[in-house]
Short mmCIF file of C-alpha atoms in Angstrom, two decimals:
data_model
loop_
_atom_site.label_atom_id
_atom_site.label_comp_id
_atom_site.label_asym_id
_atom_site.label_seq_id
_atom_site.Cartn_x
_atom_site.Cartn_y
_atom_site.Cartn_z
CA MET A 391 -21.32 18.19 66.94
CA PRO A 392 -19.54 16.01 65.31
CA PRO A 393 -15.93 14.87 66.59
CA THR A 394 -12.99 16.04 64.57
CA ASN A 395 -10.99 13.37 64.74
CA GLN A 396 -12.54 10.49 62.56
CA GLN A 397 -10.36 8.19 61.62
CA SER A 398 -10.35 6.93 57.94
CA SER A 399 -11.95 4.03 56.92
CA PRO A 400 -9.24 1.32 55.08
CA LYS A 401 -9.61 1.92 51.90
CA PRO A 402 -10.56 -0.82 49.28
CA ALA A 403 -8.01 -2.37 47.22
CA SER A 404 -8.34 -0.96 43.55
CA ASN A 405 -9.09 -3.45 40.48
CA LEU A 406 -7.40 -1.34 38.27
CA ASP A 407 -4.39 -4.49 37.94
CA LEU A 408 -6.40 -5.87 35.48
CA PHE A 409 -3.08 -7.02 33.58
CA PRO A 410 -0.63 -8.65 35.69
CA ILE A 411 1.65 -8.37 32.85
CA PRO A 412 4.46 -6.20 33.14
CA GLN A 413 4.15 -2.58 31.61
CA SER A 414 8.06 -2.88 30.06
CA PHE A 415 6.73 -6.62 28.56
CA LEU A 416 3.55 -4.37 26.95
CA LEU A 417 6.16 -1.74 25.02
CA GLN A 418 8.30 -4.42 23.59
CA ILE A 419 5.25 -6.47 21.94
CA GLY A 420 4.29 -3.03 20.93
CA THR A 421 7.37 -1.42 19.66
CA ALA A 422 8.11 -5.16 17.54
CA SER A 423 4.34 -5.23 15.95
CA ILE A 424 4.52 -1.50 15.02
CA LEU A 425 8.86 -2.12 13.10
CA LEU A 426 6.30 -5.36 11.65
CA LEU A 427 4.19 -3.35 10.49
CA LEU A 428 6.47 -1.02 9.37
CA ILE A 429 9.08 -3.24 6.85
CA THR A 430 5.65 -5.67 5.52
CA GLY A 431 4.66 -2.36 3.93
CA LYS A 432 7.73 -1.50 3.10
CA THR A 433 8.30 -4.74 1.20
CA THR A 434 4.41 -4.86 0.00
CA VAL A 435 5.24 -1.24 -2.05
CA ARG A 436 8.59 -2.56 -3.56
CA ALA A 437 6.83 -5.73 -4.62
CA LEU A 438 3.92 -4.03 -6.38
CA GLU A 439 6.68 -1.84 -7.10
CA ALA A 440 7.98 -5.02 -9.23
CA VAL A 441 4.85 -6.06 -10.63
CA GLY A 442 4.20 -2.49 -12.62
CA GLU A 443 7.23 -2.46 -14.14
CA ALA A 444 6.84 -5.97 -14.95
CA SER A 445 3.78 -5.63 -16.92
CA GLU A 446 5.11 -2.40 -18.48
CA GLU A 447 8.27 -4.28 -19.79
CA LEU A 448 5.67 -7.35 -21.18
CA PHE A 449 4.17 -4.50 -22.93
CA ARG A 450 6.39 -2.26 -24.45
CA GLY A 451 6.30 -2.13 -28.84
CA ASP A 452 9.47 -4.13 -29.00
CA ARG A 453 7.86 -7.43 -27.28
CA LEU A 454 4.83 -7.38 -29.70
CA PRO A 455 4.94 -9.48 -32.10
CA ASN A 456 4.84 -7.59 -35.66
CA LEU A 457 1.15 -7.57 -37.66
CA ASP A 458 1.27 -7.98 -41.52
CA PHE A 459 -1.81 -5.53 -42.62
CA PRO A 460 -1.74 -5.55 -46.64
CA ASP A 461 -0.41 -2.80 -49.02
CA GLU A 462 -2.51 0.18 -49.82
CA PRO A 463 -2.30 0.51 -53.59
CA GLU A 464 -0.54 3.55 -54.45
CA ILE A 465 -2.72 6.75 -55.13
CA ASN A 466 -2.13 9.67 -57.52
CA GLN A 467 -2.28 13.28 -55.43
CA ASP A 468 -4.41 13.98 -57.15
CA GLU A 469 -7.88 11.44 -56.83
CA LYS A 470 -7.15 11.88 -52.88
CA ILE A 471 -8.20 15.71 -53.10
CA TYR A 472 -11.48 14.54 -55.22
CA THR A 473 -12.14 11.23 -53.12
CA LYS A 474 -12.27 13.34 -49.88
#
């Protein structure tokens, strides 16, 4: 019969401490990077909206040059009906 009073062996040192950096420092770095990402995203959206509005202004009708079209000779209404 095995003895009931067994001594447990000492626990081996766990290798879970892969990062000697404190958790609070990692949390600060993660928070700062997320905030920077959000700010950059908002700035990018605003810049793209400004570029879009500027391109709309570029192609507005009042800024385009006036084109000279030749005048059509006036035709009687009766002649238009028969020529179609």
